[in-house]
Coordinates of C-alpha atoms and ligand atoms in Angstrom, one line a residue:
X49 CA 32.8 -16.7 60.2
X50 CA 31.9 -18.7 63.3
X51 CA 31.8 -22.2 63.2
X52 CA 29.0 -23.7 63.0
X53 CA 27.4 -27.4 62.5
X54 CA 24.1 -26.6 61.0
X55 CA 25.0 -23.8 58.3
X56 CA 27.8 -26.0 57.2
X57 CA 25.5 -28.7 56.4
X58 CA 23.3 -26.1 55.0
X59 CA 25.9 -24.6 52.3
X60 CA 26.6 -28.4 51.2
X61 CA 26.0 -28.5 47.2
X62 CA 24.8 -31.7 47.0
X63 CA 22.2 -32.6 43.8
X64 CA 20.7 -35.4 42.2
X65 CA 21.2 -36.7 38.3
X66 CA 18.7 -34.9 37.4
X67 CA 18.9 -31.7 39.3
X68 CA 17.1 -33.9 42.4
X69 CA 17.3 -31.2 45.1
X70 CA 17.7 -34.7 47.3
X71 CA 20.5 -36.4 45.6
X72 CA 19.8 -39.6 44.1
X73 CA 19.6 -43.0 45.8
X74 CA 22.1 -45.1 43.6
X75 CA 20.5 -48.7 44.0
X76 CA 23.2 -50.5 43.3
X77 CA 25.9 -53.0 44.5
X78 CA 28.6 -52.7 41.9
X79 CA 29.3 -50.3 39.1
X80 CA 30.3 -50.1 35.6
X81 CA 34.2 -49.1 33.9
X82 CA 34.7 -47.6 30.4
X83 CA 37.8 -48.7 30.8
X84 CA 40.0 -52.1 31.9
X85 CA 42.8 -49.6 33.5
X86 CA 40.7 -47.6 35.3
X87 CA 39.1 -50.4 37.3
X88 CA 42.3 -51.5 38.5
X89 CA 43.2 -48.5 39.0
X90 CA 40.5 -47.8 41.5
X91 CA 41.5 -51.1 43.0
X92 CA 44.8 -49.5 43.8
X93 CA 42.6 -46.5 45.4
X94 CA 44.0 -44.2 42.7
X95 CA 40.9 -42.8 40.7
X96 CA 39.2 -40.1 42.0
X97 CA 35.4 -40.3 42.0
X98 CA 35.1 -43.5 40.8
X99 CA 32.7 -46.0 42.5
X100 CA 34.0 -49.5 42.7
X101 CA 31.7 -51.6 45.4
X102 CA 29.2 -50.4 47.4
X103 CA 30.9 -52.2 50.5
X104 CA 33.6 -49.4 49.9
X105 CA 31.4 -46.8 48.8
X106 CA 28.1 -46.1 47.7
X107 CA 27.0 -42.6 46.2
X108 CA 24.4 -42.6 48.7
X109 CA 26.4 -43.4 51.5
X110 CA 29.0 -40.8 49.9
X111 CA 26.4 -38.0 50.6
X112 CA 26.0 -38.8 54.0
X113 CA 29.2 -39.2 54.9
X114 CA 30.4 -36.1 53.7
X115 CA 27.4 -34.1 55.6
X116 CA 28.5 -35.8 58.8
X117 CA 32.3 -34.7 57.9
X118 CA 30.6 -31.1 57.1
X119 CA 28.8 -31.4 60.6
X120 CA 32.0 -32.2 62.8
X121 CA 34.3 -30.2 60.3
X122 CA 36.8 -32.9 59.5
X123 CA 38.3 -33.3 56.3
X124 CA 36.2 -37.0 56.0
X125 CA 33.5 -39.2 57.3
X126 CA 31.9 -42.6 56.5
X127 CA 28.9 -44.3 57.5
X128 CA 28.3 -47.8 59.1
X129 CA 25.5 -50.1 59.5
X130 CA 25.4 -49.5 63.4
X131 CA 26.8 -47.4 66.1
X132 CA 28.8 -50.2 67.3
X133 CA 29.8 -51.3 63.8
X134 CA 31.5 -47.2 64.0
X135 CA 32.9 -48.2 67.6
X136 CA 34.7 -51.3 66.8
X137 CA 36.3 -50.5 63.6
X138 CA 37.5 -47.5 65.0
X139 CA 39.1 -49.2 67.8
X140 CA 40.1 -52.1 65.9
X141 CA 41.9 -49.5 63.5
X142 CA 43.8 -47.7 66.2
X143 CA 44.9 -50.9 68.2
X144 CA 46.6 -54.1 67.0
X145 CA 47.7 -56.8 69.3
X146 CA 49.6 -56.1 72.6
X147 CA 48.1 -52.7 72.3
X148 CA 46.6 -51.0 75.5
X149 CA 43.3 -48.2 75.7
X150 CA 42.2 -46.3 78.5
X151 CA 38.6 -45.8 78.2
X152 CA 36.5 -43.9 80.5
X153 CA 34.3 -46.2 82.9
X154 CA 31.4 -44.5 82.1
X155 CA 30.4 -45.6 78.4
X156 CA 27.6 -46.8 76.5
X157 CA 27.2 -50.6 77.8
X158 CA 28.1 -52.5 74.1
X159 CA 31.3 -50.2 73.9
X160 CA 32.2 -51.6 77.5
X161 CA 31.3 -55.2 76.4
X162 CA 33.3 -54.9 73.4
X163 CA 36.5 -53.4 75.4
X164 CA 36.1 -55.5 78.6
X165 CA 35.3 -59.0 77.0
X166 CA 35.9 -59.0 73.3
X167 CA 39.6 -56.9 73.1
X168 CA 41.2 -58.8 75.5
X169 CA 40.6 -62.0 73.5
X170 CA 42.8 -60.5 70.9
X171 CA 45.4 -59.2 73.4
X172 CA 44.6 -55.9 73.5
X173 CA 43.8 -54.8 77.2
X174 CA 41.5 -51.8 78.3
X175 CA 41.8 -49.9 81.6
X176 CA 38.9 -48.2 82.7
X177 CA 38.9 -45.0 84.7
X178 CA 37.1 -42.4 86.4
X179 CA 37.0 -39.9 82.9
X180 CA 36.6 -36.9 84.9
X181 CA 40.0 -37.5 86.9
X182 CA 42.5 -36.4 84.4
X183 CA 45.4 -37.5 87.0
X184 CA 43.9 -41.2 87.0
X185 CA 44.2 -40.9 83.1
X186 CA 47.6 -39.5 82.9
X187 CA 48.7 -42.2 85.6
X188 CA 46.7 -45.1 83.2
X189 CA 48.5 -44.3 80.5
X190 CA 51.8 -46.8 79.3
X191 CA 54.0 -46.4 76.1
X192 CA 51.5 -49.0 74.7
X193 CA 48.6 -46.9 75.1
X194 CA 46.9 -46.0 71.4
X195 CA 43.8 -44.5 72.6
X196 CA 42.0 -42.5 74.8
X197 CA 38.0 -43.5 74.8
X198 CA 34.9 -41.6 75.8
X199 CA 31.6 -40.0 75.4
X200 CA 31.5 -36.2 75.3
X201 CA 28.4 -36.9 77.7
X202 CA 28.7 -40.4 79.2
X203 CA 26.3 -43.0 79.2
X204 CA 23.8 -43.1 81.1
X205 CA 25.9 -40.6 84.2
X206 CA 25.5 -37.5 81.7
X207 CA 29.2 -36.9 82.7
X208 CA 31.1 -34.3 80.9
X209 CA 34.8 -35.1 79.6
X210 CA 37.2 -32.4 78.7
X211 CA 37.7 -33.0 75.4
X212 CA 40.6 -30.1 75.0
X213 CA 42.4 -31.9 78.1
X214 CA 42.3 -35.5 77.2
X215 CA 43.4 -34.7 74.1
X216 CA 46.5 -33.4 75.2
X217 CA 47.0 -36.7 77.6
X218 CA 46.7 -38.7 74.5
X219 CA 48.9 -36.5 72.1
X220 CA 51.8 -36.9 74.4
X221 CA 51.5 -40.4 74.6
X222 CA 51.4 -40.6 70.7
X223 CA 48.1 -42.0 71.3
X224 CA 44.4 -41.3 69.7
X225 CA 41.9 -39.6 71.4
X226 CA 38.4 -41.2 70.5
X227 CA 35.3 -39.5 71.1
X228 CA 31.4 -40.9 70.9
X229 CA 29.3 -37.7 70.3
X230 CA 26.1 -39.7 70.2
X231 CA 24.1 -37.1 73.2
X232 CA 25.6 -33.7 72.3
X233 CA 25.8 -34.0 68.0
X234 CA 26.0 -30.0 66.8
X235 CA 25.8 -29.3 71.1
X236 CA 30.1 -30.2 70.8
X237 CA 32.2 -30.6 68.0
X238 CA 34.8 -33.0 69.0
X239 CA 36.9 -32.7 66.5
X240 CA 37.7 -29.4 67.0
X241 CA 38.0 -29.7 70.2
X242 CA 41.2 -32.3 69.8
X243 CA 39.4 -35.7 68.8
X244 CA 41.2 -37.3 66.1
X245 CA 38.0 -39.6 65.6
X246 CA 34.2 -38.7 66.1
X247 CA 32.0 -41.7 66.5
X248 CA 27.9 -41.1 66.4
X249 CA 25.5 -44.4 66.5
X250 CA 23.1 -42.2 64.4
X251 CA 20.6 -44.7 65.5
X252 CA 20.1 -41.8 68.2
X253 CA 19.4 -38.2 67.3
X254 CA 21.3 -37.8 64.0
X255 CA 18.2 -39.5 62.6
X256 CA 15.8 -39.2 65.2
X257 CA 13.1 -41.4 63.8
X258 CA 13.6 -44.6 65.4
X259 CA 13.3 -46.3 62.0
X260 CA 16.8 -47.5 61.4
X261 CA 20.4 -48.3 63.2
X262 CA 23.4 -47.0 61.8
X263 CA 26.3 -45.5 62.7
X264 CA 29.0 -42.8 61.4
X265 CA 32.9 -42.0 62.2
X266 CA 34.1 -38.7 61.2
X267 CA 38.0 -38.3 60.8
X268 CA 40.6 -37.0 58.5
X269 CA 41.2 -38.5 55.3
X270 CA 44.2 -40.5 56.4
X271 CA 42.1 -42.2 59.0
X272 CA 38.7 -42.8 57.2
X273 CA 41.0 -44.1 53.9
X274 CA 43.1 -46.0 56.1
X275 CA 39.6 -47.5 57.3
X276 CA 38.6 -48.5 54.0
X277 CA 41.8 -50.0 52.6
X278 CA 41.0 -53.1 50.6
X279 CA 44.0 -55.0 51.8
X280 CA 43.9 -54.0 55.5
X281 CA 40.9 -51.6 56.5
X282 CA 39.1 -52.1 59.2
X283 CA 35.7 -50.9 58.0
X284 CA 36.2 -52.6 54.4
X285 CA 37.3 -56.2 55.9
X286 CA 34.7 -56.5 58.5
X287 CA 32.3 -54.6 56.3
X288 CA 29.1 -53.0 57.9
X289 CA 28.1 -51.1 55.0
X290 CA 25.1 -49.1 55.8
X291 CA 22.6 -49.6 53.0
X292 CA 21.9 -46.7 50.3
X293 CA 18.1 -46.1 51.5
X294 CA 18.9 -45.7 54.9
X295 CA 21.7 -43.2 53.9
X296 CA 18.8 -41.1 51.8
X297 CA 16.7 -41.2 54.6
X298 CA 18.8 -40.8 57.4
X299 CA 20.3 -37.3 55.2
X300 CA 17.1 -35.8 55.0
X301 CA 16.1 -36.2 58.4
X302 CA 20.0 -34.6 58.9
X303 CA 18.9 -31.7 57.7
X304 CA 16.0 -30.8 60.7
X305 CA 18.6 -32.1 63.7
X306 CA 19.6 -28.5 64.8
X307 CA 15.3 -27.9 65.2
X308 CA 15.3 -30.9 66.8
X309 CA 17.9 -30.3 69.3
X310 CA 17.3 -27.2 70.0
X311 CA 13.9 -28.6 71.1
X312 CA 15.0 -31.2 72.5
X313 CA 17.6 -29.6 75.0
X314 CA 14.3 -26.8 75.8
X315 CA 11.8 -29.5 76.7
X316 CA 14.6 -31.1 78.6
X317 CA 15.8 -27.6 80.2
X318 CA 12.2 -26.8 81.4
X319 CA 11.8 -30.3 83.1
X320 CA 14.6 -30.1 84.9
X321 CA 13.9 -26.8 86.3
X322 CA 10.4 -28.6 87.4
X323 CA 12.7 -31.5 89.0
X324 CA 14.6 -29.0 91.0
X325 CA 11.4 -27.0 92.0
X326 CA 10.0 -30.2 93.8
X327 CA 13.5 -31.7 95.0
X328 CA 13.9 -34.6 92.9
X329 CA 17.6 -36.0 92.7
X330 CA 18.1 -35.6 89.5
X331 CA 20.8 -35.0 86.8
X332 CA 21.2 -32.3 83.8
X333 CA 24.3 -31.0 82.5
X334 CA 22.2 -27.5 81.6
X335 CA 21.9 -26.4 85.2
X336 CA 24.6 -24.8 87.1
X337 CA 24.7 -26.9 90.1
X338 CA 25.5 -29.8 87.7
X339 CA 29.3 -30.9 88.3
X340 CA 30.1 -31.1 84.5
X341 CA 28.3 -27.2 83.9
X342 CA 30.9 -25.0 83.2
X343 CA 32.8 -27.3 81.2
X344 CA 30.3 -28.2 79.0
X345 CA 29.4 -24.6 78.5
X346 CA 33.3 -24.0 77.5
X347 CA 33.1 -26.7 75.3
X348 CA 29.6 -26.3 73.6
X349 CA 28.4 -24.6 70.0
X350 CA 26.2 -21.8 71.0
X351 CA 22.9 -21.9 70.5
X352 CA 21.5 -25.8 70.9
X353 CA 20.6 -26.4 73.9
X354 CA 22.4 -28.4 76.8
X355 CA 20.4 -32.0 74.6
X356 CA 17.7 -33.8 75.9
X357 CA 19.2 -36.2 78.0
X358 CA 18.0 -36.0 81.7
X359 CA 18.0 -38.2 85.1
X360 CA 16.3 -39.2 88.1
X361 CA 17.3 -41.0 90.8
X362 CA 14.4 -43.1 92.3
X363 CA 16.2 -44.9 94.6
X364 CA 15.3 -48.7 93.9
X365 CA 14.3 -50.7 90.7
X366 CA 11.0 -51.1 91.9
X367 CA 10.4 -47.6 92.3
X368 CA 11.5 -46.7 89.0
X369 CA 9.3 -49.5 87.2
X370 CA 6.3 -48.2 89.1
X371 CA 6.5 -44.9 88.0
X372 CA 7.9 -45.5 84.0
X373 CA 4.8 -47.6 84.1
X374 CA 2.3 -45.0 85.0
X375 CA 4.1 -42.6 82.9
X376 CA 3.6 -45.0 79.7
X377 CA -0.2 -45.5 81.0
X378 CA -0.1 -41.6 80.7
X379 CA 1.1 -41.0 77.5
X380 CA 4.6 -39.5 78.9
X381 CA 6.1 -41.6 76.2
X382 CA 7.5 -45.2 75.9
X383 CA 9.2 -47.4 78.2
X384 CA 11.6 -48.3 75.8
X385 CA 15.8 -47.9 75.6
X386 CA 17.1 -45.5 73.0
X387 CA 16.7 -42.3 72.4
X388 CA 16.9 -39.1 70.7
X389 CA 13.2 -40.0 69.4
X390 CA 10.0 -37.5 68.7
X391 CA 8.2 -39.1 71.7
X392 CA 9.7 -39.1 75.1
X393 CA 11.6 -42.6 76.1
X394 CA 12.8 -43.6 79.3
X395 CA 14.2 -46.8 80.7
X396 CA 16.0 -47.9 83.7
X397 CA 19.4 -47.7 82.9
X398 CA 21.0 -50.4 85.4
X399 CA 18.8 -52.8 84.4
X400 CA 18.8 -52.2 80.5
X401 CA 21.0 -50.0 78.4
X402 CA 24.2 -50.6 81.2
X403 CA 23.0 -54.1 82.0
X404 CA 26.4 -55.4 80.0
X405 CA 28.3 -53.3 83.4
X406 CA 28.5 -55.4 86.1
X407 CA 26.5 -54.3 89.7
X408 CA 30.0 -53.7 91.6
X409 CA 31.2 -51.3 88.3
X410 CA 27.6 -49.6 88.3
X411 CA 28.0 -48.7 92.4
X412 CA 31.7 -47.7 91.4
X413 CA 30.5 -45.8 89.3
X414 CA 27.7 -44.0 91.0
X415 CA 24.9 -46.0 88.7
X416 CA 22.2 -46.0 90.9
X417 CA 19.6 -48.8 90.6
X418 CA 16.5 -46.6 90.7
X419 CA 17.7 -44.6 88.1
X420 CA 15.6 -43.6 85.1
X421 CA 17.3 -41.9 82.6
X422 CA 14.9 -39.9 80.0
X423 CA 15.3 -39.3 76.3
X424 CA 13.3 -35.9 76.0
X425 CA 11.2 -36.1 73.2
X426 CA 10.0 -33.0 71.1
X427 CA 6.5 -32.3 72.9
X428 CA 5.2 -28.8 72.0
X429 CA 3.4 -28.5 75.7
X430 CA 6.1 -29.7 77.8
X431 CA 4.3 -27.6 81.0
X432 CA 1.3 -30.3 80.6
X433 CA 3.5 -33.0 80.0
X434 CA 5.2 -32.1 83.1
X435 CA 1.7 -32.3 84.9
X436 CA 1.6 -35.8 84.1
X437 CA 4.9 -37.0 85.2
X438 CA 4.4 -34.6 88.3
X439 CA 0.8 -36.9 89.1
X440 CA 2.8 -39.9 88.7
X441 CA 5.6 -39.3 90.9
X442 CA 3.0 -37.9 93.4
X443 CA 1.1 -41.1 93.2
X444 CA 3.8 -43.2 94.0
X445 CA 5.2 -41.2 96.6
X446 CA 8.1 -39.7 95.5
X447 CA 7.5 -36.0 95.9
Ligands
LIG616 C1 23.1 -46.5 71.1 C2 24.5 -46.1 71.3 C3 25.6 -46.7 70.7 C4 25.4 -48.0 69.9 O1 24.8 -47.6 68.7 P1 23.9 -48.7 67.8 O2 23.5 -47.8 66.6 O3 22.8 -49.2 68.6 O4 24.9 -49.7 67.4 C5 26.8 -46.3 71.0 N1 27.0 -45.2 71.8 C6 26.0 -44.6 72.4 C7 26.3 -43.4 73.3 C8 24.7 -45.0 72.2 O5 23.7 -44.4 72.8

């Protein structure tokens, strides 16, 4: 049978205490022993199924985690108070000090800060590169290197990396190829494309609600119990637990993400075809004039869409502010960062979300300051939606 990320999180058995077709939140910090031995040994992580601290697991957080795992189809997952809480420990796992990453320039602006300003504090240094240049990467990497970062589809560039590719370049050099799925979840399964660790903020569209920030790494057991080692895990020492309410909630609304993306990617689809029809610069990974096209499509579960991540190119700041204003006056949807949200967001990216980048890396990197990257929300009349946005690029003079 094919792979695929929605029917395996469909087949998952997974019941309450009392039959609860939505397993039970288990409210609790600590948890009981029948017997003296087998709390310690559940100390030394030797019984199976037992539930020691809810810093190292919770039940709740348990059933999350393995739908994520099911999602990406690796043999484990855990879940994390934040997408950057899932960042971090993951890197902070993978490197120790004197260590070296190559991380792709193009990444979500707190996963930059951390890499460019935090790392290097601990003596682990970070060179960035152009992602899409695999002969930059190769020529990065040094018999210190212990991971290769990126987005499937970079932040806020909607670059595509080749995951297959990279993953070679980092098994050769005995490094770890790390991969932040946060645009494309079910769109690309990292994991089985080579990633040895997935990384979602599920802030994003894994939940989709804008009611919570939290986070998830999906890995193989190895790497997620390594992670959660009392004496030396990453996850368990610096401990961003995600709490067990969020993890209820944030399951459920795990269960409507393949809907939701598939509606997403369509709203975003049909929007950029309007883009193109009235020659606005602007950027999708789901048409074919898009650099990063064919290898998305070579990398991509069938089926969901190309996401609902879009961008235009307004030219300057002012310019963009004008118009995400009008478009907020209109009932587009929110000026607001974040995304994967019912209601449309956008923001101007320079100037917000890749703030933490500094203006010489943002040129570098083809960041343009006018730039106004959408999060397609879920409208069910994208044509009149489109109206709108048309009237208020009209007004302003862009088209
Ligand atoms: C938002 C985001 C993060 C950070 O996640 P938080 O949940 O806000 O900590 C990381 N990567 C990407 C691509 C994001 O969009």
């Amino acid at each position: 049978m094919k792979f695929d990320p929605a029917t395996n999180i469909q087949n998952l058995r997974q019941f309450g205490e009392f039959g609860d077709v939505n397993p039970s939140i288990t409210d609790s910090a600590t948890f009981t022993f029948m017997e003296g031995s087998s709390m310690s040994g559940t100390f030394q992580g030797e019984t199976e199924g037992c539930f020691l601290y809810s810093r190292h697991w919770n039940p709740s957080n348990k059933y999350l985690a393995d739908a994520m795992a099911a999602m990406e189809g690796t043999e484990a997952g855990w879940v994390t108070g934040s997408g950057m809480a899932a960042i971090t420990c993951s890197l902070l796992h993978c490197c120790k000090a004197g260590d070296h990453i190559v991380s792709s320039m193009t990444t979500y602006g707190g996963a930059f800060a951390f890499m460019k300003n935090w790392l290097p504090q601990m003596n682990v240094e970070v060179t960035f590169v152009n992602i899409n240049d695999l002969d930059a990467v190769k020529k990065a990497m040094r018999p210190n290197t212990k991971v290769i970062y990126t987005e499937t589809m970079t932040n806020p560039m909607l670059q595509i990396s080749d995951l297959p590719e990279l993953s070679k370049i980092a098994h050769q050099n005995g490094a770890k190829l790390l991969v932040d799925n946060t645009f494309t979840p079910m769109i690309v399964s990292p994991a089985r494309l080579g990633a040895d660790i997935v990384i979602y903020s599920m802030t994003k569209f894994v939940n989709g609600k804008n009611d919570c920030v939290a986070g998830a790494i999906c890995s193989t057991n190895e790497t997620i119990n390594g992670m959660i080692d009392l004496n030396d895990g990453t996850a368990m020492l610096l401990g961003p637990v995600l709490d067990p309410f969020r993890s209820s909630s944030i399951l459920k609304n795990l269960h409507t993400l393949h809907i939701r993306m598939k509606q997403h990617g369509a709203n975003a689809m049909y929007l950029a075809e309007r883009f193109k029809e009235v020659g606005l610069a602007f950027n999708y990974p789901g048409m074919p004039e898009h650099k990063g096209y064919n290898l998305l499509k070579s990398m991509m579960n069938e089926g969901y869409g190309f996401g609902g991540m879009i961008a235009i190119d307004l030219k300057t700041v002012e310019n963009a502010n004008r118009v995400m204003e009008l478009m907020q006056k209109r009932d587009v949807g929110y000026l607001a960062v974040s995304l994967g949200y019912f209601k449309t967001l956008f923001s101007n990216s320079g100037k917000s979300t890749s703030s933490e980048i500094p203006e010489d890396v943002q040129k570098e990197m083809g960041l343009s300051e006018g730039l106004i990257r959408f999060s397609v929300g879920l409208d069910n009349d994208i044509e009149h939606t489109w109206q709108i946005i048309k009237s208020c690029l009209k007004e302003t003079g862009n088209i």
